[in-house]
Amino acid sequence: NWGLTDSELEEDDEGNMDHSEESNKNYDKFLTIMSKYIKSVKYEKLVGQYQEETAGFVMPDGTRITGMWLKPSNCINDYSNCGDIYITVKGKKREKIGDKFGKYTFAFIINRNRIFPVGTDDSMFKNYCLNGENYSRCTGWVILNGNMDYLHCNDLSFNGKTKCK
């Protein structure tokens, strides 16, 4: 767990929830450690819940890590969810529209030995992707099926139709 603590939210003077200062320090520490393993990137500290367009790891093609949530206290075995990380592609900044995350942000779960995509089962897909509640939970679908057709038709499933056409 690299000496990290669990992420926390705190309320600001206007009543908005955001990552605590301690959480932001943890993210910076995590990303600094990870920077040793990632080549050809620029790194800027993450600040705030919905990160600035250039914060985090920024790859040459504009892909970047735009947010995370760490839970090292839960990281007790190889199957534990130790946190999650959000990757934004296509040079777009992480969007929040109502309670929906933008369609170009993809979530991954961190555990002790790997990082894997969120949304690799039918219930997650139907509950978040098809109804548009949280597109970042569609990562598994995109990787497994090679498309984002859930944005255009709502009769898809992991166990049946995987393309609009």
JSON list of C-alpha atoms in Angstrom, two decimals:
[
{"chain": "A", "resi": 1, "resn": "ASN", "atom": "CA", "xyz": [0.00, 0.00, 0.00]},
{"chain": "A", "resi": 2, "resn": "TRP", "atom": "CA", "xyz": [3.13, 2.21, -0.20]},
{"chain": "A", "resi": 3, "resn": "GLY", "atom": "CA", "xyz": [2.17, 4.03, 3.02]},
{"chain": "A", "resi": 4, "resn": "LEU", "atom": "CA", "xyz": [-0.97, 5.51, 1.47]},
{"chain": "A", "resi": 5, "resn": "THR", "atom": "CA", "xyz": [-4.19, 6.24, 3.37]},
{"chain": "A", "resi": 6, "resn": "ASP", "atom": "CA", "xyz": [-7.80, 5.87, 2.23]},
{"chain": "A", "resi": 7, "resn": "SER", "atom": "CA", "xyz": [-9.26, 8.63, 0.09]},
{"chain": "A", "resi": 8, "resn": "GLU", "atom": "CA", "xyz": [-11.67, 11.00, 1.82]},
{"chain": "A", "resi": 9, "resn": "LEU", "atom": "CA", "xyz": [-14.09, 13.66, 0.72]},
{"chain": "A", "resi": 10, "resn": "GLU", "atom": "CA", "xyz": [-14.66, 16.90, 2.58]},
{"chain": "A", "resi": 11, "resn": "GLU", "atom": "CA", "xyz": [-17.14, 19.72, 2.20]},
{"chain": "A", "resi": 12, "resn": "ASP", "atom": "CA", "xyz": [-15.97, 23.19, 1.20]},
{"chain": "A", "resi": 13, "resn": "ASP", "atom": "CA", "xyz": [-17.50, 26.53, 2.29]},
{"chain": "A", "resi": 14, "resn": "GLU", "atom": "CA", "xyz": [-20.05, 26.40, -0.55]},
{"chain": "A", "resi": 15, "resn": "GLY", "atom": "CA", "xyz": [-21.21, 22.88, 0.37]},
{"chain": "A", "resi": 16, "resn": "ASN", "atom": "CA", "xyz": [-19.40, 21.13, -2.50]},
{"chain": "A", "resi": 17, "resn": "MET", "atom": "CA", "xyz": [-17.76, 17.78, -1.85]},
{"chain": "A", "resi": 18, "resn": "ASP", "atom": "CA", "xyz": [-14.15, 17.39, -2.96]},
{"chain": "A", "resi": 19, "resn": "HIS", "atom": "CA", "xyz": [-11.12, 15.23, -2.20]},
{"chain": "A", "resi": 20, "resn": "SER", "atom": "CA", "xyz": [-9.40, 16.13, 1.07]},
{"chain": "A", "resi": 21, "resn": "GLU", "atom": "CA", "xyz": [-5.96, 17.69, 1.06]},
{"chain": "A", "resi": 22, "resn": "GLU", "atom": "CA", "xyz": [-4.58, 14.42, 2.47]},
{"chain": "A", "resi": 23, "resn": "SER", "atom": "CA", "xyz": [-6.20, 12.49, -0.39]},
{"chain": "A", "resi": 24, "resn": "ASN", "atom": "CA", "xyz": [-4.62, 14.78, -2.97]},
{"chain": "A", "resi": 25, "resn": "LYS", "atom": "CA", "xyz": [-1.22, 14.23, -1.31]},
{"chain": "A", "resi": 26, "resn": "ASN", "atom": "CA", "xyz": [-1.81, 10.46, -1.54]},
{"chain": "A", "resi": 27, "resn": "TYR", "atom": "CA", "xyz": [-2.69, 10.71, -5.24]},
{"chain": "A", "resi": 28, "resn": "ASP", "atom": "CA", "xyz": [0.48, 12.68, -5.84]},
{"chain": "A", "resi": 29, "resn": "LYS", "atom": "CA", "xyz": [2.53, 10.06, -3.98]},
{"chain": "A", "resi": 30, "resn": "PHE", "atom": "CA", "xyz": [0.85, 7.17, -5.90]},
{"chain": "A", "resi": 31, "resn": "LEU", "atom": "CA", "xyz": [1.39, 8.83, -9.27]},
{"chain": "A", "resi": 32, "resn": "THR", "atom": "CA", "xyz": [4.99, 9.74, -8.43]},
{"chain": "A", "resi": 33, "resn": "ILE", "atom": "CA", "xyz": [5.70, 6.08, -7.64]},
{"chain": "A", "resi": 34, "resn": "MET", "atom": "CA", "xyz": [3.93, 4.96, -10.83]},
{"chain": "A", "resi": 35, "resn": "SER", "atom": "CA", "xyz": [5.81, 7.50, -12.96]},
{"chain": "A", "resi": 36, "resn": "LYS", "atom": "CA", "xyz": [8.86, 5.22, -12.78]},
{"chain": "A", "resi": 37, "resn": "TYR", "atom": "CA", "xyz": [6.95, 2.64, -14.84]},
{"chain": "A", "resi": 38, "resn": "ILE", "atom": "CA", "xyz": [5.30, 4.89, -17.42]},
{"chain": "A", "resi": 39, "resn": "LYS", "atom": "CA", "xyz": [7.36, 6.32, -20.28]},
{"chain": "A", "resi": 40, "resn": "SER", "atom": "CA", "xyz": [6.89, 9.47, -22.37]},
{"chain": "A", "resi": 41, "resn": "VAL", "atom": "CA", "xyz": [4.51, 11.32, -20.09]},
{"chain": "A", "resi": 42, "resn": "LYS", "atom": "CA", "xyz": [4.17, 14.66, -18.42]},
{"chain": "A", "resi": 43, "resn": "TYR", "atom": "CA", "xyz": [2.97, 14.67, -14.81]},
{"chain": "A", "resi": 44, "resn": "GLU", "atom": "CA", "xyz": [1.16, 17.45, -12.99]},
{"chain": "A", "resi": 45, "resn": "LYS", "atom": "CA", "xyz": [-0.43, 17.16, -9.55]},
{"chain": "A", "resi": 46, "resn": "LEU", "atom": "CA", "xyz": [-4.13, 16.28, -9.40]},
{"chain": "A", "resi": 47, "resn": "VAL", "atom": "CA", "xyz": [-6.18, 18.94, -7.64]},
{"chain": "A", "resi": 48, "resn": "GLY", "atom": "CA", "xyz": [-9.92, 18.72, -7.04]},
{"chain": "A", "resi": 49, "resn": "GLN", "atom": "CA", "xyz": [-12.55, 16.11, -7.76]},
{"chain": "A", "resi": 50, "resn": "TYR", "atom": "CA", "xyz": [-12.91, 16.98, -11.45]},
{"chain": "A", "resi": 51, "resn": "GLN", "atom": "CA", "xyz": [-9.36, 17.50, -12.53]},
{"chain": "A", "resi": 52, "resn": "GLU", "atom": "CA", "xyz": [-8.05, 20.25, -14.74]},
{"chain": "A", "resi": 53, "resn": "GLU", "atom": "CA", "xyz": [-7.49, 19.29, -18.36]},
{"chain": "A", "resi": 54, "resn": "THR", "atom": "CA", "xyz": [-3.72, 18.88, -17.99]},
{"chain": "A", "resi": 55, "resn": "ALA", "atom": "CA", "xyz": [-3.53, 17.31, -14.51]},
{"chain": "A", "resi": 56, "resn": "GLY", "atom": "CA", "xyz": [-2.25, 13.82, -13.80]},
{"chain": "A", "resi": 57, "resn": "PHE", "atom": "CA", "xyz": [-0.26, 11.75, -16.26]},
{"chain": "A", "resi": 58, "resn": "VAL", "atom": "CA", "xyz": [-0.60, 13.24, -19.72]},
{"chain": "A", "resi": 59, "resn": "MET", "atom": "CA", "xyz": [0.44, 10.97, -22.59]},
{"chain": "A", "resi": 60, "resn": "PRO", "atom": "CA", "xyz": [1.74, 12.41, -25.88]},
{"chain": "A", "resi": 61, "resn": "ASP", "atom": "CA", "xyz": [-1.60, 11.62, -27.59]},
{"chain": "A", "resi": 62, "resn": "GLY", "atom": "CA", "xyz": [-3.57, 13.53, -24.91]},
{"chain": "A", "resi": 63, "resn": "THR", "atom": "CA", "xyz": [-4.74, 10.43, -23.01]},
{"chain": "A", "resi": 64, "resn": "ARG", "atom": "CA", "xyz": [-4.44, 11.06, -19.28]},
{"chain": "A", "resi": 65, "resn": "ILE", "atom": "CA", "xyz": [-5.19, 9.86, -15.79]},
{"chain": "A", "resi": 66, "resn": "THR", "atom": "CA", "xyz": [-7.77, 12.36, -14.61]},
{"chain": "A", "resi": 67, "resn": "GLY", "atom": "CA", "xyz": [-8.87, 11.05, -11.24]},
{"chain": "A", "resi": 68, "resn": "MET", "atom": "CA", "xyz": [-8.62, 8.30, -8.70]},
{"chain": "A", "resi": 69, "resn": "TRP", "atom": "CA", "xyz": [-9.91, 6.93, -5.41]},
{"chain": "A", "resi": 70, "resn": "LEU", "atom": "CA", "xyz": [-7.54, 4.93, -3.21]},
{"chain": "A", "resi": 71, "resn": "LYS", "atom": "CA", "xyz": [-8.56, 2.43, -0.52]},
{"chain": "A", "resi": 72, "resn": "PRO", "atom": "CA", "xyz": [-5.35, 0.75, 0.76]},
{"chain": "A", "resi": 73, "resn": "SER", "atom": "CA", "xyz": [-7.06, -0.37, 3.99]},
{"chain": "A", "resi": 74, "resn": "ASN", "atom": "CA", "xyz": [-9.21, -2.65, 1.82]},
{"chain": "A", "resi": 75, "resn": "CYS", "atom": "CA", "xyz": [-6.20, -4.09, -0.03]},
{"chain": "A", "resi": 76, "resn": "ILE", "atom": "CA", "xyz": [-5.97, -7.33, 1.95]},
{"chain": "A", "resi": 77, "resn": "ASN", "atom": "CA", "xyz": [-5.64, -9.99, -0.78]},
{"chain": "A", "resi": 78, "resn": "ASP", "atom": "CA", "xyz": [-5.17, -10.42, -4.52]},
{"chain": "A", "resi": 79, "resn": "TYR", "atom": "CA", "xyz": [-8.90, -9.92, -5.21]},
{"chain": "A", "resi": 80, "resn": "SER", "atom": "CA", "xyz": [-9.53, -6.84, -3.07]},
{"chain": "A", "resi": 81, "resn": "ASN", "atom": "CA", "xyz": [-10.54, -3.52, -4.58]},
{"chain": "A", "resi": 82, "resn": "CYS", "atom": "CA", "xyz": [-7.69, -1.21, -3.54]},
{"chain": "A", "resi": 83, "resn": "GLY", "atom": "CA", "xyz": [-9.06, 1.76, -5.43]},
{"chain": "A", "resi": 84, "resn": "ASP", "atom": "CA", "xyz": [-9.92, 2.96, -8.89]},
{"chain": "A", "resi": 85, "resn": "ILE", "atom": "CA", "xyz": [-8.42, 5.18, -11.52]},
{"chain": "A", "resi": 86, "resn": "TYR", "atom": "CA", "xyz": [-10.02, 7.19, -14.33]},
{"chain": "A", "resi": 87, "resn": "ILE", "atom": "CA", "xyz": [-8.48, 7.49, -17.81]},
{"chain": "A", "resi": 88, "resn": "THR", "atom": "CA", "xyz": [-9.69, 10.15, -20.24]},
{"chain": "A", "resi": 89, "resn": "VAL", "atom": "CA", "xyz": [-9.04, 9.77, -23.96]},
{"chain": "A", "resi": 90, "resn": "LYS", "atom": "CA", "xyz": [-9.48, 11.83, -27.15]},
{"chain": "A", "resi": 91, "resn": "GLY", "atom": "CA", "xyz": [-7.96, 14.94, -25.60]},
{"chain": "A", "resi": 92, "resn": "LYS", "atom": "CA", "xyz": [-11.21, 15.69, -23.78]},
{"chain": "A", "resi": 93, "resn": "LYS", "atom": "CA", "xyz": [-11.22, 16.74, -20.16]},
{"chain": "A", "resi": 94, "resn": "ARG", "atom": "CA", "xyz": [-13.17, 14.64, -17.69]},
{"chain": "A", "resi": 95, "resn": "GLU", "atom": "CA", "xyz": [-16.75, 15.80, -17.94]},
{"chain": "A", "resi": 96, "resn": "LYS", "atom": "CA", "xyz": [-19.52, 15.61, -15.39]},
{"chain": "A", "resi": 97, "resn": "ILE", "atom": "CA", "xyz": [-23.03, 16.09, -16.74]},
{"chain": "A", "resi": 98, "resn": "GLY", "atom": "CA", "xyz": [-25.56, 15.88, -13.93]},
{"chain": "A", "resi": 99, "resn": "ASP", "atom": "CA", "xyz": [-24.71, 12.56, -12.29]},
{"chain": "A", "resi": 100, "resn": "LYS", "atom": "CA", "xyz": [-23.29, 11.08, -15.50]},
{"chain": "A", "resi": 101, "resn": "PHE", "atom": "CA", "xyz": [-19.60, 10.92, -16.30]},
{"chain": "A", "resi": 102, "resn": "GLY", "atom": "CA", "xyz": [-18.54, 11.87, -19.80]},
{"chain": "A", "resi": 103, "resn": "LYS", "atom": "CA", "xyz": [-18.35, 9.31, -22.54]},
{"chain": "A", "resi": 104, "resn": "TYR", "atom": "CA", "xyz": [-14.57, 9.61, -22.98]},
{"chain": "A", "resi": 105, "resn": "THR", "atom": "CA", "xyz": [-13.64, 8.74, -19.38]},
{"chain": "A", "resi": 106, "resn": "PHE", "atom": "CA", "xyz": [-13.06, 5.09, -18.49]},
{"chain": "A", "resi": 107, "resn": "ALA", "atom": "CA", "xyz": [-12.76, 3.56, -15.00]},
{"chain": "A", "resi": 108, "resn": "PHE", "atom": "CA", "xyz": [-10.33, 0.84, -13.94]},
{"chain": "A", "resi": 109, "resn": "ILE", "atom": "CA", "xyz": [-10.12, -1.01, -10.62]},
{"chain": "A", "resi": 110, "resn": "ILE", "atom": "CA", "xyz": [-6.77, -1.26, -8.87]},
{"chain": "A", "resi": 111, "resn": "ASN", "atom": "CA", "xyz": [-5.92, -4.36, -6.86]},
{"chain": "A", "resi": 112, "resn": "ARG", "atom": "CA", "xyz": [-2.65, -5.69, -5.49]},
{"chain": "A", "resi": 113, "resn": "ASN", "atom": "CA", "xyz": [-1.42, -7.28, -8.71]},
{"chain": "A", "resi": 114, "resn": "ARG", "atom": "CA", "xyz": [-3.25, -5.64, -11.59]},
{"chain": "A", "resi": 115, "resn": "ILE", "atom": "CA", "xyz": [-5.43, -2.90, -12.93]},
{"chain": "A", "resi": 116, "resn": "PHE", "atom": "CA", "xyz": [-8.56, -4.10, -14.76]},
{"chain": "A", "resi": 117, "resn": "PRO", "atom": "CA", "xyz": [-11.57, -2.47, -16.48]},
{"chain": "A", "resi": 118, "resn": "VAL", "atom": "CA", "xyz": [-14.84, -1.70, -14.74]},
{"chain": "A", "resi": 119, "resn": "GLY", "atom": "CA", "xyz": [-17.95, -3.09, -16.42]},
{"chain": "A", "resi": 120, "resn": "THR", "atom": "CA", "xyz": [-17.14, -6.58, -17.62]},
{"chain": "A", "resi": 121, "resn": "ASP", "atom": "CA", "xyz": [-20.52, -8.10, -16.75]},
{"chain": "A", "resi": 122, "resn": "ASP", "atom": "CA", "xyz": [-24.07, -7.70, -18.02]},
{"chain": "A", "resi": 123, "resn": "SER", "atom": "CA", "xyz": [-25.57, -6.24, -14.83]},
{"chain": "A", "resi": 124, "resn": "MET", "atom": "CA", "xyz": [-22.98, -3.43, -14.64]},
{"chain": "A", "resi": 125, "resn": "PHE", "atom": "CA", "xyz": [-23.47, -2.79, -18.36]},
{"chain": "A", "resi": 126, "resn": "LYS", "atom": "CA", "xyz": [-27.27, -2.60, -18.15]},
{"chain": "A", "resi": 127, "resn": "ASN", "atom": "CA", "xyz": [-27.34, -0.58, -14.93]},
{"chain": "A", "resi": 128, "resn": "TYR", "atom": "CA", "xyz": [-24.81, 2.05, -15.96]},
{"chain": "A", "resi": 129, "resn": "CYS", "atom": "CA", "xyz": [-23.95, 1.99, -19.67]},
{"chain": "A", "resi": 130, "resn": "LEU", "atom": "CA", "xyz": [-27.26, 1.36, -21.42]},
{"chain": "A", "resi": 131, "resn": "ASN", "atom": "CA", "xyz": [-29.15, 3.84, -19.27]},
{"chain": "A", "resi": 132, "resn": "GLY", "atom": "CA", "xyz": [-26.35, 6.43, -19.52]},
{"chain": "A", "resi": 133, "resn": "GLU", "atom": "CA", "xyz": [-26.06, 6.79, -15.76]},
{"chain": "A", "resi": 134, "resn": "ASN", "atom": "CA", "xyz": [-22.25, 6.53, -15.69]},
{"chain": "A", "resi": 135, "resn": "TYR", "atom": "CA", "xyz": [-20.41, 5.96, -18.95]},
{"chain": "A", "resi": 136, "resn": "SER", "atom": "CA", "xyz": [-17.07, 5.50, -17.15]},
{"chain": "A", "resi": 137, "resn": "ARG", "atom": "CA", "xyz": [-18.46, 2.11, -16.03]},
{"chain": "A", "resi": 138, "resn": "CYS", "atom": "CA", "xyz": [-18.54, 0.95, -19.69]},
{"chain": "A", "resi": 139, "resn": "THR", "atom": "CA", "xyz": [-14.78, 0.32, -19.90]},
{"chain": "A", "resi": 140, "resn": "GLY", "atom": "CA", "xyz": [-15.07, -3.47, -19.97]},
{"chain": "A", "resi": 141, "resn": "TRP", "atom": "CA", "xyz": [-17.63, -3.30, -22.77]},
{"chain": "A", "resi": 142, "resn": "VAL", "atom": "CA", "xyz": [-15.39, -1.11, -24.92]},
{"chain": "A", "resi": 143, "resn": "ILE", "atom": "CA", "xyz": [-12.36, -3.37, -24.45]},
{"chain": "A", "resi": 144, "resn": "LEU", "atom": "CA", "xyz": [-14.23, -6.66, -24.94]},
{"chain": "A", "resi": 145, "resn": "ASN", "atom": "CA", "xyz": [-16.46, -5.56, -27.84]},
{"chain": "A", "resi": 146, "resn": "GLY", "atom": "CA", "xyz": [-14.37, -2.84, -29.48]},
{"chain": "A", "resi": 147, "resn": "ASN", "atom": "CA", "xyz": [-17.20, -0.35, -29.74]},
{"chain": "A", "resi": 148, "resn": "MET", "atom": "CA", "xyz": [-19.21, 2.32, -27.95]},
{"chain": "A", "resi": 149, "resn": "ASP", "atom": "CA", "xyz": [-22.51, 1.34, -29.57]},
{"chain": "A", "resi": 150, "resn": "TYR", "atom": "CA", "xyz": [-24.26, 1.63, -26.19]},
{"chain": "A", "resi": 151, "resn": "LEU", "atom": "CA", "xyz": [-24.32, 5.37, -26.93]},
{"chain": "A", "resi": 152, "resn": "HIS", "atom": "CA", "xyz": [-26.56, 4.75, -29.95]},
{"chain": "A", "resi": 153, "resn": "CYS", "atom": "CA", "xyz": [-28.85, 1.79, -29.19]},
{"chain": "A", "resi": 154, "resn": "ASN", "atom": "CA", "xyz": [-30.22, 0.24, -26.01]},
{"chain": "A", "resi": 155, "resn": "ASP", "atom": "CA", "xyz": [-30.83, -3.40, -26.97]},
{"chain": "A", "resi": 156, "resn": "LEU", "atom": "CA", "xyz": [-27.25, -4.63, -26.41]},
{"chain": "A", "resi": 157, "resn": "SER", "atom": "CA", "xyz": [-25.98, -7.16, -23.88]},
{"chain": "A", "resi": 158, "resn": "PHE", "atom": "CA", "xyz": [-22.85, -9.15, -23.07]},
{"chain": "A", "resi": 159, "resn": "ASN", "atom": "CA", "xyz": [-24.73, -12.37, -23.75]},
{"chain": "A", "resi": 160, "resn": "GLY", "atom": "CA", "xyz": [-26.41, -11.34, -27.01]},
{"chain": "A", "resi": 161, "resn": "LYS", "atom": "CA", "xyz": [-26.29, -8.45, -29.44]},
{"chain": "A", "resi": 162, "resn": "THR", "atom": "CA", "xyz": [-23.01, -6.50, -29.13]},
{"chain": "A", "resi": 163, "resn": "LYS", "atom": "CA", "xyz": [-23.38, -4.02, -32.02]},
{"chain": "A", "resi": 164, "resn": "CYS", "atom": "CA", "xyz": [-26.15, -1.73, -33.22]},
{"chain": "A", "resi": 165, "resn": "LYS", "atom": "CA", "xyz": [-25.92, -3.04, -36.78]}
]
